[in-house]
C-alpha cells in the first residue's frame, strides 16, 4: 500500500504544480496578493509531496521490495545498504525522481528565502518553476513510472549495475543535479523578468546567489564524476571528452560566464540583454544534457535510458521550454535598455572578454558533441570526434583566458589603467615562470611548452594571492593595518581569490600529469618488479576472495623505494554473481599530490597477468583544485551582501511597460 501512496503523492504534486502554473500568473497580472501567495504556499506543498514520493521509493529499495519493478531491476538483497540508497538514482526512473526532487527543492527555497523579492516577480518565478515541474512529473508518470508493480513478486532482484556500486555514485548524481537543476532558478528569473518587461541591477543581485550555488554544486559534481570514473573504471584517465561528460561541462562553462556577466550587470547595469540570454542558454544546456543521457541517443556508462518514447518526450520538453524562452527573449529584448557604458580597458571589459572566451569554448564543445549525432541522423555516416579535436580547439581557446584572469580583479570599474596592473603583476609573472622552470627540472623535463602551461597555472595562483595582497595594502602600510584591512575585506573577495587560485591548481595538475606521467603495460609473474615514478612495484601473486555479492581474484603488489618496502596494495578483478558482470578494481597509492595507479588486465597462458602501471605526478591537483574552487563559491555565498539587502527598485512615476532602448 505504501508504494501506491507514494505514486498518488506524485499525482497530487502534479495537480499542485498545475495550480501554481496558472493562479500566480493571473494574480501578478491583476496585482492580487492572495493569488500571488498561492505560488509560495503551493511550492512548499509540492516539495513536501515530491519528497514523500521519493522517500517511498527509497524505502522500497532499502527493504528490497522486489514487487516494485524498479527495485527488482536495480537491486539485490545482498547489496550493501549504502548502494541500496544510491541504487535509487542509479537508474533512469530513479534519477528522474531525483531530478524532480531537486527541482521542487529549489522552488521551495525560492518560496522560503525570496521574501525580499517583489510579489509579482516571485509569483512569476515560481510559476515558471512549476511549468518545468509539470513537464517532468508528466514525463515520469507517463514514460518512467518508478512505482510499477510486478505480480507475482520475484524472490530476488537483478542487482545494481556493478560499475555503479561505489561510494562515488552515492555522491556524484546528487551534486551534479544540484548544479544542473539549480540553473532552473536562473532560467525562471529570466523568463519572469521578460514577462514583466523589467530587468535591472536589483534583478542581477537576486539572480547571483542562485547562479553561484548552482555553479558551486555543478563544479563538485563534475569533479566527483571525474574521480569516480578515474578509480572505478580502471582506465587511468581523468577526462575522456565523453559526450555525457561534455553534457555536464557545457552548462558549467555557460554558468561561469553567467556568474561574471551578472556581476557586471549588478555593478554597472550593463550587459542586461546578454545576461538574460545567458541565463536561458545555461539551463537550456542542462536540459540538453538531460536529453542526451535519458533519450538513448548516446551509449555510455553514464547513460541509462534506451526507450525512444522517452527521448521524444524530453525532446518535446526541450522544444517547448528552450524554444518558448528564446521566442519570448526575441520579442522582448529589442524593448529592453542596453545598460551602462564602459571603456574597453576596465573590469567590465575584462569580464566581457571572459564571457566571450567561455561562450566560444562552450560552442566548440557543443559542436564537437552534437556534430557526429547530426551527421549520423542526416546521412547515416558515423564519425568520432575525440580528445585530439577537443584538446586542440578548447585548449587554444582557454589559454588566453588563463593569462587574463589575474588582470580582472585588479582593474578598476568603468575605466582601468592597464599599465598600473602590469606593474603590479610583472613580479608575479616572473615568480610563476621561475617556479615553472623549477618544477620542469625536478620532473626531468618534457615538452618545452609544458613550462608555459605550468607558468600560466602558477600565474593564476600567485595572481589570486596578489589581488588580496594589494587590496590589503601590504608593503605600503604597517603590517597590523594591512592585516586589519585584509580581515575587513568582504567574503566575496576571498571567494573570488579561492576560485581563481583553484582554477590555477586544476591547470597545474592537468599540465603536470599530461606532461610527466609514465605508463607501463607489462606481463608480470609472481616476484617480478617494475620501476615507476622512482618506486619499485613487485607483483606477489593472485589470491581469490569473496564480497557480499561478488567473487574476485586479487593481485598483491609490494611497493618499495630505495630498497625499503613502503606500502602494499591489492588490485582485483570482480565477478558479480547476479549479473555475471566483471569489473576491474584498481589499486591506487598516494604520495603527496601524486599517485601510483595499478590495474589488472587479462591472465596469460604461462601463469602471468597483464598489469598496467601509471605514475601520475600532481594528479590530485585536478580534484583538489576543484574543491578549492567550490570552497570559494561557498565562501562567496556566505557573504551577507549576496543573501540579503538586494537593492530595491526606485519607484518611478507611471513607469512604462518596458524600458525604452538606448
XYZ file of C-alpha atoms in Angstrom:
662
model
C 0.000 0.000 0.000
C 2.838 2.424 0.808
C 4.034 2.209 -2.804
C 0.612 3.221 -4.107
C 0.525 6.124 -1.643
C 3.891 7.310 -2.973
C 2.538 7.098 -6.515
C -0.560 9.030 -5.504
C 1.583 11.715 -3.827
C 3.328 12.240 -7.175
C -0.071 12.678 -8.868
C -1.043 15.216 -6.185
C 2.261 17.014 -6.826
C 1.253 17.267 -10.490
C -2.111 18.798 -9.551
C -0.364 21.249 -7.223
C 2.129 22.219 -9.922
C -0.711 22.855 -12.371
C -2.348 25.250 -9.905
C 0.958 27.086 -9.323
C 1.451 27.294 -13.078
C -1.723 29.331 -13.591
C -3.076 31.098 -10.497
C 0.010 33.207 -9.527
C 0.493 34.403 -13.114
C -3.070 35.674 -13.198
C -2.555 37.209 -9.755
C 0.581 39.019 -10.940
C -1.366 40.494 -13.850
C -4.198 41.616 -11.554
C -1.862 42.578 -8.658
C -3.929 40.249 -6.489
C -1.819 39.469 -3.413
C -3.836 36.414 -2.395
C -3.479 34.777 -5.818
C 0.253 35.539 -5.908
C 0.718 33.968 -2.464
C -0.542 30.682 -3.897
C 2.896 30.346 -5.530
C 4.807 30.250 -2.237
C 2.398 28.007 -0.347
C 1.937 25.722 -3.347
C 5.705 25.385 -3.944
C 6.252 24.281 -0.356
C 3.372 21.812 -0.631
C 4.676 20.453 -3.938
C 8.120 19.895 -2.428
C 6.588 18.025 0.515
C 4.626 15.759 -1.850
C 7.595 15.048 -4.131
C 9.881 14.454 -1.120
C 7.372 11.970 0.319
C 7.111 10.172 -3.025
C 10.912 9.974 -3.279
C 11.128 8.711 0.312
C 8.669 5.913 -0.530
C 10.812 4.828 -3.483
C 13.891 4.899 -1.235
C 12.074 2.780 1.348
C 11.221 0.208 -1.320
C 14.913 -0.076 -2.217
C 16.110 -0.268 1.370
C 13.704 -3.104 2.318
C 14.285 -4.863 -1.060
C 10.638 -4.811 -2.104
C 11.006 -6.727 -5.372
C 7.317 -6.354 -6.150
C 8.349 -2.886 -7.404
C 9.789 -3.285 -10.892
C 12.348 -0.522 -10.342
C 13.723 -2.277 -7.235
C 13.753 -5.682 -8.960
C 15.693 -4.313 -11.933
C 18.246 -2.333 -9.908
C 18.808 -4.000 -6.549
C 19.565 -7.253 -4.782
C 19.075 -8.454 -1.216
C 22.865 -8.829 -0.767
C 23.723 -5.311 -1.956
C 25.276 -3.244 0.905
C 22.917 -0.686 2.440
C 24.775 2.324 1.009
C 24.320 1.000 -2.522
C 20.635 0.368 -1.875
C 20.340 4.097 -1.257
C 22.449 5.053 -4.289
C 20.558 2.453 -6.335
C 17.501 4.693 -6.008
C 19.057 7.129 -8.502
C 21.387 4.635 -10.210
C 18.775 4.033 -12.913
C 16.661 6.054 -15.310
C 13.391 6.235 -13.362
C 15.038 6.923 -10.023
C 17.411 9.504 -11.454
C 14.461 11.414 -12.890
C 12.801 11.321 -9.471
C 15.988 12.815 -8.015
C 15.905 15.468 -10.783
C 12.310 16.328 -9.837
C 13.055 16.314 -6.098
C 15.855 18.857 -6.504
C 13.706 20.969 -8.842
C 10.951 21.047 -6.196
C 13.574 21.787 -3.523
C 14.805 24.873 -5.372
C 11.230 26.072 -5.841
C 10.646 25.682 -2.112
C 13.874 27.551 -1.339
C 12.821 30.467 -3.555
C 9.453 30.485 -1.789
C 11.055 30.408 1.664
C 14.003 32.764 1.130
C 12.686 35.014 -1.642
C 10.629 37.255 0.609
C 12.690 40.296 -0.363
C 11.570 39.824 -3.974
C 8.718 41.905 -5.372
C 5.493 39.921 -5.066
C 4.832 39.812 -8.805
C 8.380 38.701 -9.649
C 8.345 35.934 -7.019
C 4.965 34.741 -8.256
C 6.147 34.592 -11.861
C 9.448 32.898 -10.957
C 7.662 30.164 -9.002
C 5.118 29.781 -11.797
C 7.884 29.172 -14.343
C 9.445 26.656 -11.934
C 6.045 24.967 -11.769
C 5.817 24.818 -15.577
C 9.085 22.871 -15.601
C 7.836 20.666 -12.759
C 4.630 19.850 -14.635
C 6.626 18.747 -17.669
C 8.898 16.437 -15.695
C 6.168 14.979 -13.480
C 4.226 14.127 -16.634
C 7.392 12.609 -18.109
C 7.831 10.402 -15.036
C 4.179 9.356 -14.771
C 3.688 8.642 -18.477
C 7.031 7.149 -19.561
C 9.202 6.456 -16.487
C 6.964 5.436 -13.600
C 9.200 4.102 -10.785
C 6.220 2.657 -8.853
C 5.201 -0.042 -11.344
C 4.320 -3.304 -9.582
C 5.188 -6.899 -10.503
C 2.710 -9.696 -9.840
C 3.843 -12.174 -8.710
C 6.793 -10.517 -6.961
C 10.185 -12.099 -7.833
C 12.124 -13.673 -4.992
C 15.335 -11.837 -5.859
C 16.460 -8.745 -7.779
C 18.683 -8.426 -10.840
C 21.261 -6.400 -8.865
C 22.529 -2.861 -9.385
C 24.971 -2.358 -12.233
C 28.311 -3.357 -10.619
C 30.071 -0.317 -12.070
C 27.652 1.837 -10.085
C 28.213 0.009 -6.788
C 30.628 2.572 -5.452
C 30.510 5.356 -2.889
C 31.264 7.838 -5.663
C 27.876 7.189 -7.234
C 26.193 7.920 -3.924
C 27.681 11.430 -4.098
C 28.108 12.281 -7.784
C 24.495 12.410 -9.100
C 23.018 14.488 -6.236
C 25.825 17.043 -6.552
C 25.532 17.104 -10.330
C 21.767 17.560 -10.237
C 22.016 20.322 -7.640
C 24.033 22.145 -10.284
C 22.034 21.078 -13.339
C 18.659 21.823 -11.805
C 19.857 24.814 -9.813
C 20.213 26.755 -13.050
C 16.449 26.370 -13.490
C 16.062 29.209 -10.964
C 18.189 31.499 -13.153
C 16.083 30.452 -16.138
C 12.881 31.163 -14.231
C 14.143 34.583 -13.140
C 14.999 35.402 -16.756
C 11.619 34.311 -18.117
C 9.766 36.052 -15.272
C 11.684 39.281 -15.896
C 10.926 39.081 -19.611
C 7.233 38.568 -18.809
C 7.294 41.628 -16.560
C 9.458 43.552 -19.010
C 11.820 44.955 -16.399
C 15.452 43.950 -15.840
C 17.863 45.983 -13.707
C 20.657 45.774 -11.144
C 18.271 44.519 -8.478
C 17.348 41.584 -10.712
C 21.057 40.727 -11.127
C 21.573 40.868 -7.356
C 18.697 38.440 -6.837
C 19.955 36.032 -9.521
C 23.613 35.901 -8.474
C 23.260 33.757 -5.304
C 21.250 31.112 -7.167
C 23.736 31.118 -10.041
C 26.646 30.830 -7.622
C 25.027 27.971 -5.682
C 24.253 26.011 -8.855
C 27.756 26.637 -10.254
C 29.388 25.501 -6.998
C 27.464 22.243 -6.809
C 27.990 21.553 -10.511
C 31.736 22.062 -10.029
C 31.762 19.476 -7.251
C 29.513 17.117 -9.230
C 31.739 17.164 -12.309
C 34.851 16.668 -10.170
C 33.304 13.747 -8.274
C 32.216 12.130 -11.544
C 35.698 12.528 -12.967
C 37.342 10.989 -9.918
C 34.810 8.150 -9.799
C 35.499 7.249 -13.437
C 39.238 7.545 -12.782
C 39.419 4.993 -9.990
C 36.384 2.814 -10.714
C 36.729 2.081 -14.435
C 40.398 1.103 -14.199
C 41.342 3.097 -17.297
C 43.697 5.508 -15.584
C 42.287 8.666 -17.192
C 40.571 11.605 -15.535
C 38.712 13.016 -18.591
C 37.911 11.469 -21.946
C 35.667 14.096 -23.594
C 32.861 11.548 -23.463
C 29.654 13.168 -24.854
C 27.953 12.709 -21.495
C 30.912 14.327 -19.729
C 30.562 17.195 -22.178
C 26.840 17.406 -21.403
C 27.661 18.455 -17.832
C 30.690 20.554 -18.783
C 28.805 22.834 -21.188
C 26.359 24.184 -18.548
C 29.383 24.751 -16.307
C 31.084 26.891 -18.936
C 27.893 28.847 -19.636
C 27.190 29.152 -15.903
C 30.681 30.544 -15.305
C 30.035 33.166 -17.982
C 26.627 33.943 -16.429
C 28.187 34.384 -12.994
C 30.603 37.016 -14.295
C 28.045 38.684 -16.544
C 25.565 39.080 -13.659
C 28.341 40.776 -11.672
C 28.783 43.399 -14.408
C 25.042 43.905 -14.592
C 24.766 44.341 -10.829
C 27.665 46.796 -10.555
C 27.180 48.810 -13.750
C 23.702 47.878 -15.067
C 25.454 46.796 -18.264
C 25.120 43.608 -20.321
C 21.422 43.296 -19.408
C 20.295 41.594 -22.600
C 23.350 39.339 -22.704
C 22.901 38.250 -19.069
C 19.272 37.292 -19.612
C 20.212 35.318 -22.723
C 22.975 33.505 -20.803
C 20.507 32.580 -18.042
C 18.246 30.998 -20.654
C 21.068 29.243 -22.502
C 22.680 27.825 -19.350
C 19.571 25.954 -18.257
C 18.883 25.038 -21.891
C 22.243 23.272 -21.944
C 21.248 21.466 -18.725
C 18.046 20.295 -20.398
C 20.025 19.207 -23.434
C 22.329 17.204 -21.183
C 19.270 15.520 -19.687
C 18.069 14.686 -23.191
C 21.427 13.197 -24.220
C 21.636 10.973 -21.140
C 17.980 9.931 -20.884
C 16.965 9.591 -24.537
C 19.090 6.641 -25.622
C 20.850 8.809 -28.224
C 24.188 8.094 -26.568
C 25.663 4.833 -25.360
C 27.793 5.462 -22.301
C 28.455 4.184 -18.789
C 26.683 7.371 -17.711
C 23.564 6.831 -19.858
C 20.520 4.901 -18.609
C 17.566 5.152 -20.965
C 17.160 3.449 -24.333
C 13.390 3.823 -24.883
C 12.736 6.082 -27.925
C 9.421 7.309 -26.461
C 11.321 8.849 -23.574
C 13.657 10.621 -25.960
C 10.732 12.035 -27.933
C 9.066 13.257 -24.738
C 12.223 15.008 -23.490
C 12.788 16.455 -26.965
C 9.301 17.983 -26.768
C 10.185 19.462 -23.364
C 13.330 20.910 -24.924
C 11.448 22.460 -27.810
C 8.750 23.935 -25.567
C 10.976 25.491 -22.931
C 14.030 26.441 -24.958
C 12.009 27.486 -27.988
C 9.443 29.324 -25.873
C 12.049 31.153 -23.781
C 14.104 32.183 -26.812
C 10.950 33.342 -28.618
C 9.972 35.449 -25.613
C 13.513 36.804 -25.493
C 13.426 37.701 -29.201
C 10.125 39.513 -28.678
C 11.135 41.412 -25.531
C 14.886 42.030 -25.962
C 14.594 44.892 -28.512
C 12.466 46.805 -25.983
C 14.971 46.477 -23.133
C 17.549 49.157 -22.373
C 21.108 48.240 -23.274
C 22.558 49.403 -19.933
C 25.618 51.421 -18.924
C 28.736 52.093 -20.950
C 32.358 51.389 -20.024
C 35.840 51.603 -21.502
C 37.364 48.501 -23.126
C 40.206 48.605 -20.582
C 38.212 48.151 -17.380
C 36.996 45.407 -15.105
C 33.808 45.251 -17.150
C 35.890 44.873 -20.308
C 37.870 42.007 -18.754
C 34.640 40.273 -17.745
C 33.204 40.726 -21.232
C 36.344 39.130 -22.693
C 35.932 36.347 -20.144
C 32.355 35.848 -21.375
C 33.429 35.841 -24.998
C 36.077 33.174 -24.500
C 33.870 30.974 -22.318
C 30.898 31.071 -24.681
C 33.040 30.360 -27.753
C 34.686 27.472 -25.870
C 31.235 26.191 -24.897
C 30.144 26.454 -28.535
C 33.202 24.445 -29.585
C 32.392 21.654 -27.134
C 28.750 21.745 -28.257
C 29.788 21.436 -31.912
C 32.137 18.535 -31.241
C 29.471 16.756 -29.185
C 26.473 17.181 -31.492
C 28.085 17.111 -34.934
C 28.589 13.311 -35.037
C 24.970 12.801 -33.921
C 23.593 15.206 -36.523
C 25.738 13.724 -39.283
C 24.612 10.196 -38.453
C 20.971 11.333 -38.355
C 21.151 13.109 -41.714
C 23.466 10.830 -43.698
C 23.835 7.586 -41.750
C 27.616 8.057 -41.661
C 29.329 7.538 -38.327
C 32.319 9.617 -37.297
C 34.085 10.038 -33.990
C 35.122 13.407 -32.583
C 37.571 12.558 -29.838
C 40.138 14.064 -27.479
C 42.536 15.362 -30.199
C 39.854 17.736 -31.527
C 38.759 18.957 -28.096
C 42.290 19.246 -26.699
C 43.431 21.360 -29.613
C 40.411 23.647 -30.044
C 39.385 24.013 -26.413
C 42.970 24.282 -25.198
C 43.845 27.060 -27.645
C 40.706 28.992 -26.708
C 41.259 28.726 -22.960
C 44.987 29.568 -22.973
C 44.427 33.370 -23.286
C 41.813 33.236 -20.514
C 44.338 31.805 -18.067
C 46.572 34.827 -18.639
C 43.727 37.359 -18.484
C 42.033 36.143 -15.266
C 44.518 37.741 -12.784
C 44.120 41.124 -14.508
C 40.345 41.388 -13.995
C 40.164 41.886 -10.197
C 42.976 44.477 -10.315
C 41.327 46.663 -12.969
C 39.033 49.491 -11.903
C 35.367 49.613 -12.831
C 34.342 51.713 -15.853
C 37.903 52.732 -16.808
C 41.071 50.925 -15.758
C 44.811 51.517 -16.027
C 46.391 48.563 -17.783
C 49.936 49.825 -17.245
C 49.410 50.061 -13.488
C 48.091 46.499 -13.388
C 51.063 45.281 -15.428
C 53.389 46.918 -12.929
C 51.629 45.065 -10.133
C 51.682 41.692 -11.887
C 55.102 41.631 -13.544
C 56.774 40.287 -10.402
C 54.014 37.681 -10.103
C 54.659 36.606 -13.693
C 58.414 36.290 -13.073
C 57.872 34.212 -9.942
C 55.425 31.978 -11.785
C 57.845 31.383 -14.636
C 60.776 30.629 -12.322
C 58.655 28.199 -10.292
C 57.502 26.529 -13.522
C 61.118 26.009 -14.630
C 61.960 24.507 -11.235
C 59.041 22.041 -11.472
C 60.050 21.208 -15.038
C 63.616 20.493 -13.889
C 62.526 18.381 -10.891
C 60.307 16.233 -13.127
C 63.250 15.631 -15.503
C 61.978 17.664 -18.421
C 59.484 17.121 -21.191
C 57.968 19.245 -23.974
C 59.172 22.838 -23.660
C 55.612 24.143 -23.991
C 54.875 22.491 -20.666
C 56.838 25.294 -18.989
C 54.349 27.821 -20.361
C 51.421 25.738 -19.146
C 52.910 25.422 -15.667
C 53.717 29.136 -15.643
C 50.125 30.021 -16.605
C 48.792 27.824 -13.789
C 51.133 29.349 -11.219
C 50.359 32.844 -12.550
C 46.689 32.192 -11.720
C 47.551 31.045 -8.203
C 50.019 33.840 -7.449
C 47.735 36.389 -9.117
C 44.874 35.468 -6.773
C 47.206 35.954 -3.793
C 48.430 39.260 -5.246
C 44.853 40.522 -5.507
C 44.346 40.093 -1.758
C 47.844 41.464 -1.090
C 47.184 44.726 -2.905
C 43.659 45.063 -1.512
C 45.120 44.896 1.982
C 47.836 47.438 1.077
C 50.598 45.069 2.206
C 54.027 46.619 1.744
C 52.620 50.149 1.764
C 51.175 50.316 5.269
C 52.085 48.792 8.610
C 51.574 45.049 8.902
C 48.912 45.476 11.595
C 46.917 47.848 9.380
C 47.302 45.570 6.366
C 46.053 42.640 8.438
C 43.013 44.611 9.603
C 42.280 45.607 6.014
C 42.604 42.011 4.898
C 40.295 40.797 7.651
C 37.808 43.512 6.728
C 37.545 42.528 3.082
C 34.145 41.178 2.017
C 33.910 37.406 1.903
C 33.169 37.558 -1.801
C 36.723 38.895 -2.320
C 38.148 35.801 -0.631
C 35.712 33.611 -2.570
C 36.865 35.105 -5.872
C 40.522 34.625 -4.961
C 39.912 30.999 -3.944
C 38.014 30.266 -7.156
C 40.747 31.741 -9.348
C 43.522 30.044 -7.362
C 41.605 26.755 -7.545
C 41.458 27.071 -11.316
C 45.219 27.529 -11.307
C 45.665 24.382 -9.200
C 43.472 22.428 -11.637
C 45.516 23.648 -14.611
C 48.729 22.788 -12.757
C 47.511 19.230 -12.268
C 46.362 18.876 -15.877
C 49.637 20.130 -17.335
C 51.793 18.093 -14.944
C 50.009 14.768 -15.359
C 49.726 15.209 -19.131
C 53.403 16.032 -19.473
C 55.167 13.939 -16.862
C 53.065 10.791 -16.348
C 54.572 7.419 -17.257
C 52.736 4.247 -18.270
C 53.913 0.632 -18.312
C 51.883 -2.231 -19.769
C 53.715 -5.411 -18.800
C 53.145 -9.119 -18.284
C 54.075 -9.915 -14.701
C 54.620 -13.171 -12.831
C 54.998 -13.533 -9.065
C 58.284 -11.981 -7.946
C 58.745 -9.694 -10.962
C 59.418 -5.981 -10.412
C 58.734 -2.845 -12.482
C 60.096 0.654 -11.837
C 57.601 3.530 -12.000
C 57.956 7.089 -10.749
C 61.012 6.249 -8.659
C 59.206 3.337 -6.953
C 59.622 -0.393 -7.470
C 56.397 -2.371 -7.934
C 56.713 -6.107 -7.155
C 53.898 -8.476 -8.094
C 53.475 -11.083 -5.328
C 50.708 -13.217 -6.846
C 46.936 -13.711 -7.035
C 44.503 -14.762 -4.316
C 40.730 -15.495 -4.502
C 38.289 -13.649 -2.223
C 34.547 -13.095 -1.819
C 32.491 -9.997 -1.138
C 28.839 -9.628 -0.117
C 27.565 -10.056 -3.679
C 30.659 -10.810 -5.754
C 33.726 -13.018 -6.032
C 37.128 -11.717 -7.035
C 40.716 -12.556 -7.901
C 43.037 -10.195 -6.038
C 46.561 -9.326 -7.059
C 49.010 -8.294 -4.319
C 51.697 -5.687 -5.010
C 54.566 -4.587 -2.761
C 55.827 -1.036 -3.273
C 59.398 -0.152 -2.429
C 61.746 2.821 -2.663
C 65.491 2.713 -2.165
C 65.357 -0.955 -1.287
C 62.815 -0.393 1.526
C 59.198 -1.550 1.281
C 56.922 1.437 1.866
C 53.466 0.020 1.145
C 51.474 -2.887 -0.223
C 48.187 -2.846 -2.132
C 45.616 -5.165 -3.682
C 44.157 -4.829 -7.174
C 41.333 -7.101 -8.271
C 39.003 -8.325 -10.982
C 35.476 -8.997 -9.708
C 32.530 -11.034 -10.946
C 29.080 -10.058 -9.659
C 27.003 -13.228 -9.382
C 23.554 -11.803 -10.168
C 24.549 -10.109 -13.425
C 27.647 -12.200 -14.185
C 29.343 -8.892 -14.989
C 33.092 -8.336 -14.490
C 34.656 -5.158 -13.129
C 38.207 -4.027 -12.501
C 39.147 -2.540 -9.144
C 42.355 -0.558 -9.480
C 44.819 -0.117 -6.637
C 45.948 3.463 -6.062
C 48.720 4.649 -3.759
C 49.009 8.345 -2.968
C 52.366 10.024 -2.415
C 51.825 13.691 -1.681
C 49.927 15.084 -4.656
C 50.977 12.216 -6.953
C 49.638 8.685 -7.329
C 50.846 5.245 -8.343
C 47.997 3.508 -10.164
C 47.864 -0.236 -10.935
C 45.166 -2.059 -12.871
C 44.935 -5.778 -13.694
C 44.396 -6.969 -17.265
C 43.873 -10.464 -18.638
C 45.788 -13.552 -17.433
C 48.320 -15.112 -19.792
C 48.731 -18.755 -20.749
C 52.031 -19.103 -18.895
C 50.633 -18.158 -15.489
C 51.297 -14.438 -15.590
C 48.906 -11.486 -15.827
C 48.926 -8.250 -17.781
C 49.345 -5.242 -15.493
C 49.051 -1.541 -16.344
C 51.053 0.727 -14.080
C 50.895 4.523 -14.205
C 52.863 7.133 -12.311
C 50.711 10.268 -12.202
C 52.539 13.299 -10.802
C 50.385 16.057 -9.268
C 47.186 14.242 -10.359
C 45.403 15.181 -7.124
C 45.762 18.869 -8.022
C 42.985 18.330 -10.576
C 40.382 17.380 -7.983
C 41.921 19.375 -5.152
C 41.697 22.484 -7.327
C 38.006 21.928 -7.966
C 37.415 21.602 -4.217
C 39.219 24.938 -3.731
C 37.042 26.487 -6.448
C 33.883 25.158 -4.810
C 35.087 26.400 -1.425
C 35.416 29.828 -2.999
C 31.819 29.534 -4.137
C 30.590 28.662 -0.635
C 32.668 31.470 0.900
C 31.103 33.954 -1.514
C 27.642 32.597 -0.729
C 28.286 33.280 2.955
C 28.782 36.967 2.124
C 25.733 38.685 3.586
C 25.538 41.041 0.621
C 24.697 38.106 -1.649
C 21.944 36.816 0.636
C 20.085 39.869 1.865
C 19.759 43.531 1.145
C 19.177 43.383 -2.585
C 18.827 46.914 -3.893
C 15.220 47.989 -4.050
C 13.806 49.314 -7.235
C 13.176 53.038 -7.078
C 9.609 53.979 -7.651
C 9.106 55.924 -10.843
C 6.043 57.942 -11.679
C 3.864 55.993 -14.103
C 6.618 53.689 -15.391
C 6.191 52.400 -18.934
C 5.586 48.696 -19.519
C 9.070 48.352 -20.998
C 12.172 50.491 -20.641
C 12.951 52.231 -23.905
C 16.050 51.071 -25.694
C 19.010 53.388 -25.524
